[in-house]
Coordinates of N, CA, C and O in Angstrom, one line a residue:
R1204 N -26.5 16.3 -24.4 CA -28.2 16.6 -24.4 C -28.2 15.3 -23.2 O -27.6 13.6 -23.8
M1205 N -29.0 15.4 -22.2 CA -29.2 14.0 -22.0 C -31.3 14.1 -21.5 O -31.7 15.0 -21.4
L1206 N -31.8 13.1 -20.9 CA -32.8 12.6 -20.5 C -33.3 12.0 -19.7 O -32.5 11.2 -19.4
L1207 N -34.3 12.5 -18.5 CA -34.8 11.5 -17.7 C -35.3 11.1 -17.8 O -36.6 11.4 -17.6
A1208 N -35.7 9.9 -17.0 CA -36.8 8.9 -17.2 C -36.7 8.6 -15.8 O -36.2 8.0 -14.8
T1209 N -38.2 8.3 -14.8 CA -38.5 8.2 -13.8 C -39.5 6.9 -14.0 O -39.9 6.4 -15.0
S1210 N -39.5 5.5 -12.7 CA -40.0 4.8 -12.7 C -40.4 4.6 -11.5 O -40.5 4.7 -10.6
E1211 N -41.4 3.3 -11.1 CA -42.5 3.2 -10.2 C -41.0 1.8 -10.0 O -41.5 1.6 -8.7
D1212 N -40.1 1.4 -10.0 CA -39.6 0.2 -9.8 C -38.5 1.0 -8.8 O -37.8 0.3 -8.8
K1213 N -38.9 2.2 -7.8 CA -38.0 2.6 -6.9 C -36.0 4.0 -7.7 O -36.3 4.0 -7.1
T1214 N -36.4 4.0 -9.0 CA -35.3 4.3 -9.9 C -35.5 5.6 -10.4 O -37.0 5.7 -11.1
A1215 N -34.7 6.5 -11.1 CA -34.5 7.0 -12.2 C -33.0 6.5 -13.1 O -32.2 6.2 -12.5
S1216 N -33.4 7.2 -14.3 CA -32.3 6.9 -15.2 C -31.7 8.1 -15.6 O -32.8 8.4 -16.5
I1217 N -30.5 8.2 -16.4 CA -30.3 9.9 -17.1 C -29.8 8.8 -18.4 O -29.0 7.9 -17.9
W1218 N -30.3 9.1 -19.8 CA -29.7 8.7 -20.9 C -29.0 9.7 -21.5 O -29.6 10.9 -21.8
N1219 N -27.7 9.8 -22.3 CA -27.1 10.4 -23.1 C -28.2 10.4 -24.3 O -28.6 9.2 -24.9
V1220 N -28.5 11.4 -25.0 CA -29.4 11.2 -25.9 C -28.1 11.7 -27.2 O -27.0 12.5 -27.5
P1221 N -28.1 10.5 -28.3 CA -27.3 10.0 -29.5 C -27.7 11.1 -30.4 O -28.6 12.1 -30.4
S1222 N -26.9 11.9 -31.1 CA -27.2 12.8 -32.2 C -28.0 11.9 -33.2 O -28.2 12.6 -34.4
D1223 N -27.6 10.6 -33.8 CA -28.1 9.7 -34.5 C -29.4 9.1 -33.8 O -29.9 9.4 -33.1
A1224 N -29.8 7.9 -34.7 CA -31.0 7.0 -34.5 C -30.4 6.2 -32.9 O -31.5 5.4 -33.2
T1225 N -29.3 5.7 -33.1 CA -29.1 4.7 -32.4 C -29.1 5.3 -31.0 O -28.4 5.7 -30.7
W1226 N -30.0 5.0 -29.7 CA -29.7 4.8 -28.7 C -28.8 3.8 -28.2 O -29.3 2.4 -28.2
P1227 N -28.4 3.9 -27.4 CA -27.7 3.4 -26.3 C -28.9 1.7 -25.5 O -29.5 2.5 -25.4
S1228 N -28.2 0.9 -25.2 CA -28.6 -0.2 -24.5 C -29.1 0.2 -23.2 O -30.0 -0.3 -22.4
T1229 N -28.0 0.8 -22.8 CA -28.1 0.7 -21.1 C -28.3 2.5 -21.2 O -27.1 3.4 -21.7
P1230 N -29.0 3.0 -20.0 CA -28.1 4.5 -19.1 C -27.3 4.8 -19.0 O -26.1 4.0 -18.8
H1231 N -27.1 6.0 -19.2 CA -25.5 6.2 -18.5 C -25.5 6.4 -16.8 O -24.1 5.5 -16.9
V1232 N -26.6 6.4 -16.3 CA -26.3 6.0 -15.2 C -28.0 6.2 -14.4 O -28.8 6.6 -14.6
T1233 N -27.7 5.2 -13.4 CA -29.3 4.7 -12.8 C -29.3 5.1 -11.4 O -27.8 5.0 -10.8
L1234 N -30.1 6.0 -11.2 CA -30.2 7.2 -9.9 C -31.1 5.8 -8.9 O -32.0 5.5 -9.2
K1235 N -30.4 5.3 -7.6 CA -31.2 4.6 -6.8 C -30.6 4.8 -5.4 O -29.6 5.4 -5.2
G1236 N -32.4 5.0 -4.7 CA -32.1 5.5 -3.1 C -33.6 5.1 -3.0 O -33.8 6.0 -1.5
H1237 N -34.7 6.0 -3.5 CA -35.8 6.3 -3.2 C -36.5 4.4 -3.1 O -35.6 3.3 -3.1
T1238 N -37.3 4.8 -1.9 CA -37.6 3.2 -1.3 C -39.1 3.4 -1.7 O -39.8 2.3 -1.7
E1239 N -39.6 4.3 -2.7 CA -41.1 4.1 -3.4 C -40.4 4.6 -4.9 O -39.6 5.4 -5.0
G1240 N -41.3 4.5 -5.6 CA -41.4 4.5 -6.5 C -41.2 6.3 -7.0 O -41.5 7.1 -6.3
V1241 N -40.6 6.7 -8.1 CA -40.5 7.6 -8.5 C -41.2 8.3 -9.3 O -41.7 7.6 -10.4
T1242 N -41.9 9.5 -8.9 CA -42.8 10.4 -9.9 C -42.4 11.6 -10.4 O -43.6 11.3 -11.4
G1243 N -41.4 12.0 -10.8 CA -41.2 13.2 -11.2 C -39.5 13.2 -10.7 O -39.1 13.2 -10.0
G1244 N -39.3 14.4 -11.9 CA -37.5 15.1 -11.7 C -37.5 15.7 -13.2 O -38.3 16.2 -13.9
A1245 N -36.7 16.1 -12.6 CA -35.6 17.2 -13.8 C -35.0 17.8 -13.3 O -33.9 17.3 -12.6
F1246 N -33.7 18.2 -14.3 CA -32.3 18.8 -14.6 C -32.2 19.9 -14.1 O -33.3 21.0 -14.2
F1247 N -31.3 20.3 -13.2 CA -30.5 21.7 -13.1 C -30.1 22.3 -14.2 O -30.1 21.3 -15.3
G1248 N -30.6 23.9 -14.2 CA -30.3 24.1 -15.7 C -29.0 24.0 -16.2 O -29.0 24.1 -17.5
D1249 N -28.0 23.8 -15.5 CA -27.0 23.5 -16.4 C -26.1 22.1 -16.4 O -25.8 21.5 -16.8
E1250 N -27.7 20.9 -16.2 CA -27.1 20.0 -16.4 C -26.7 19.1 -15.3 O -25.5 17.7 -15.9
S1251 N -25.7 19.9 -14.5 CA -24.7 18.6 -13.6 C -25.8 18.6 -12.7 O -24.9 17.4 -12.2
H1252 N -27.1 19.1 -12.0 CA -27.6 17.8 -11.2 C -29.1 17.5 -11.4 O -29.7 18.2 -12.4
V1253 N -29.4 16.4 -10.7 CA -30.9 16.4 -11.4 C -31.6 16.0 -9.9 O -31.0 15.7 -8.8
V1254 N -33.0 16.9 -9.9 CA -33.5 16.4 -8.4 C -35.1 15.3 -8.8 O -35.5 15.1 -9.7
T1255 N -35.0 14.4 -7.9 CA -36.6 13.3 -8.2 C -37.1 13.5 -7.5 O -36.6 14.1 -5.7
G1256 N -38.1 13.2 -7.4 CA -39.5 13.0 -6.3 C -39.9 11.8 -6.2 O -40.0 11.2 -7.5
S1257 N -40.7 11.5 -5.1 CA -41.1 10.0 -4.6 C -42.2 10.0 -3.9 O -42.5 11.1 -3.4
R1258 N -42.9 9.0 -4.4 CA -43.6 8.5 -2.9 C -43.2 8.4 -1.9 O -44.0 8.1 -0.7
D1259 N -41.8 8.1 -1.7 CA -41.5 8.0 -0.5 C -41.4 9.5 0.0 O -40.6 9.0 1.3
K1260 N -42.2 10.4 -0.1 CA -42.4 11.5 0.3 C -40.9 12.3 1.0 O -40.5 12.8 1.4
S1261 N -39.7 12.4 -0.2 CA -38.8 12.9 -0.6 C -38.4 13.5 -2.1 O -38.9 12.7 -3.0
L1262 N -37.4 14.3 -2.1 CA -37.1 15.0 -2.8 C -35.4 14.7 -3.0 O -34.5 14.0 -2.0
R1263 N -35.0 14.6 -3.6 CA -33.3 14.1 -3.5 C -32.3 14.2 -4.5 O -33.5 14.6 -6.0
I1264 N -31.8 14.9 -4.2 CA -30.6 15.7 -5.8 C -29.6 14.9 -6.1 O -28.6 14.2 -5.3
W1265 N -29.2 14.5 -7.0 CA -28.0 13.5 -7.6 C -27.1 14.3 -8.4 O -27.5 15.4 -9.5
R1266 N -26.2 13.9 -8.7 CA -25.2 14.7 -9.4 C -25.6 14.0 -10.4 O -25.2 12.5 -10.8
A1267 N -25.5 14.4 -11.9 CA -25.9 13.9 -12.9 C -24.4 13.2 -13.8 O -24.8 12.1 -14.8
S1268 N -23.3 13.6 -13.7 CA -22.0 12.7 -13.8 C -22.0 11.4 -13.8 O -21.4 10.6 -14.3
D1269 N -22.0 10.9 -12.4 CA -21.9 9.9 -11.7 C -22.9 8.9 -10.8 O -23.0 8.2 -10.1
G1270 N -24.4 9.9 -11.1 CA -25.2 9.6 -9.8 C -25.1 9.5 -8.7 O -25.9 8.7 -7.7
V1271 N -24.2 10.0 -8.3 CA -24.6 10.6 -6.2 C -25.4 10.9 -6.0 O -25.4 12.2 -6.2
Q1272 N -26.0 10.6 -4.9 CA -26.7 11.4 -4.4 C -26.3 12.7 -3.5 O -25.2 12.0 -2.4
T1273 N -26.6 13.8 -3.5 CA -25.7 15.0 -2.8 C -26.8 15.7 -2.0 O -26.5 16.3 -0.9
A1274 N -28.2 15.1 -1.8 CA -29.1 15.9 -0.9 C -30.2 14.9 -1.1 O -30.5 14.7 -1.7
N1275 N -30.8 14.9 0.2 CA -32.4 14.2 0.0 C -33.5 14.9 1.6 O -32.6 15.8 2.4
Y1276 N -34.3 15.3 0.9 CA -35.2 16.6 1.2 C -36.8 15.4 2.0 O -36.5 15.1 1.0
H1277 N -37.3 15.5 3.3 CA -38.6 15.1 3.2 C -39.4 15.9 2.8 O -39.9 17.3 3.0
C1278 N -40.7 15.6 2.3 CA -41.6 16.6 1.8 C -43.1 16.4 2.9 O -42.7 15.1 3.5
S1279 N -43.8 17.1 3.0 CA -44.8 17.0 3.9 C -45.9 17.0 3.4 O -46.9 16.1 3.9
G1280 N -45.9 16.7 2.0 CA -47.6 16.1 1.5 C -47.2 14.6 1.0 O -46.0 14.2 1.7
E1281 N -48.3 13.9 0.5 CA -48.5 12.4 0.2 C -47.3 12.6 -0.4 O -46.4 11.4 -0.4
V1282 N -46.4 12.6 -1.4 CA -45.6 12.6 -2.8 C -45.4 13.8 -3.3 O -46.0 14.7 -2.9
C1283 N -44.2 13.3 -3.6 CA -43.1 14.9 -4.2 C -43.4 14.6 -5.4 O -42.8 13.5 -6.1
H1284 N -43.9 14.9 -6.2 CA -43.7 15.5 -7.9 C -44.2 16.2 -8.5 O -44.1 17.6 -7.9
A1285 N -44.2 16.1 -9.5 CA -44.1 17.5 -10.4 C -43.5 19.2 -10.2 O -43.4 19.9 -10.3
L1286 N -42.2 18.0 -10.6 CA -41.1 19.0 -10.6 C -40.5 20.1 -11.7 O -40.7 19.8 -12.6
S1287 N -40.6 21.2 -11.4 CA -39.9 22.3 -11.8 C -38.8 23.3 -11.4 O -38.7 23.1 -10.4
L1288 N -37.7 23.3 -12.2 CA -36.4 24.1 -11.7 C -36.1 25.3 -12.5 O -36.4 25.3 -13.5
I1289 N -36.0 26.4 -12.0 CA -36.3 28.2 -12.7 C -34.4 28.5 -11.8 O -34.3 28.7 -10.8
I1290 N -33.5 28.0 -12.6 CA -32.2 28.4 -11.7 C -31.4 29.6 -12.6 O -31.4 29.7 -13.9

């Protein structure tokens, strides 16, 4: 189980959700590459990748296991956010 957190600091973080009440002090991986705040994100159905949207007018796809960016798409709107995936 994983959790995706987005931030205005231009990053998103993937956290492993523990089975007990003790959360790790650092994320599994931090996604860096957006040039403006990250406003939304979603996991692919199989949790292999995540997609993030940003005020920098881009959608980026990242491998969840190691945070490597695998794609970058330009949005035509002001901000790319409110993401949802159906796979």
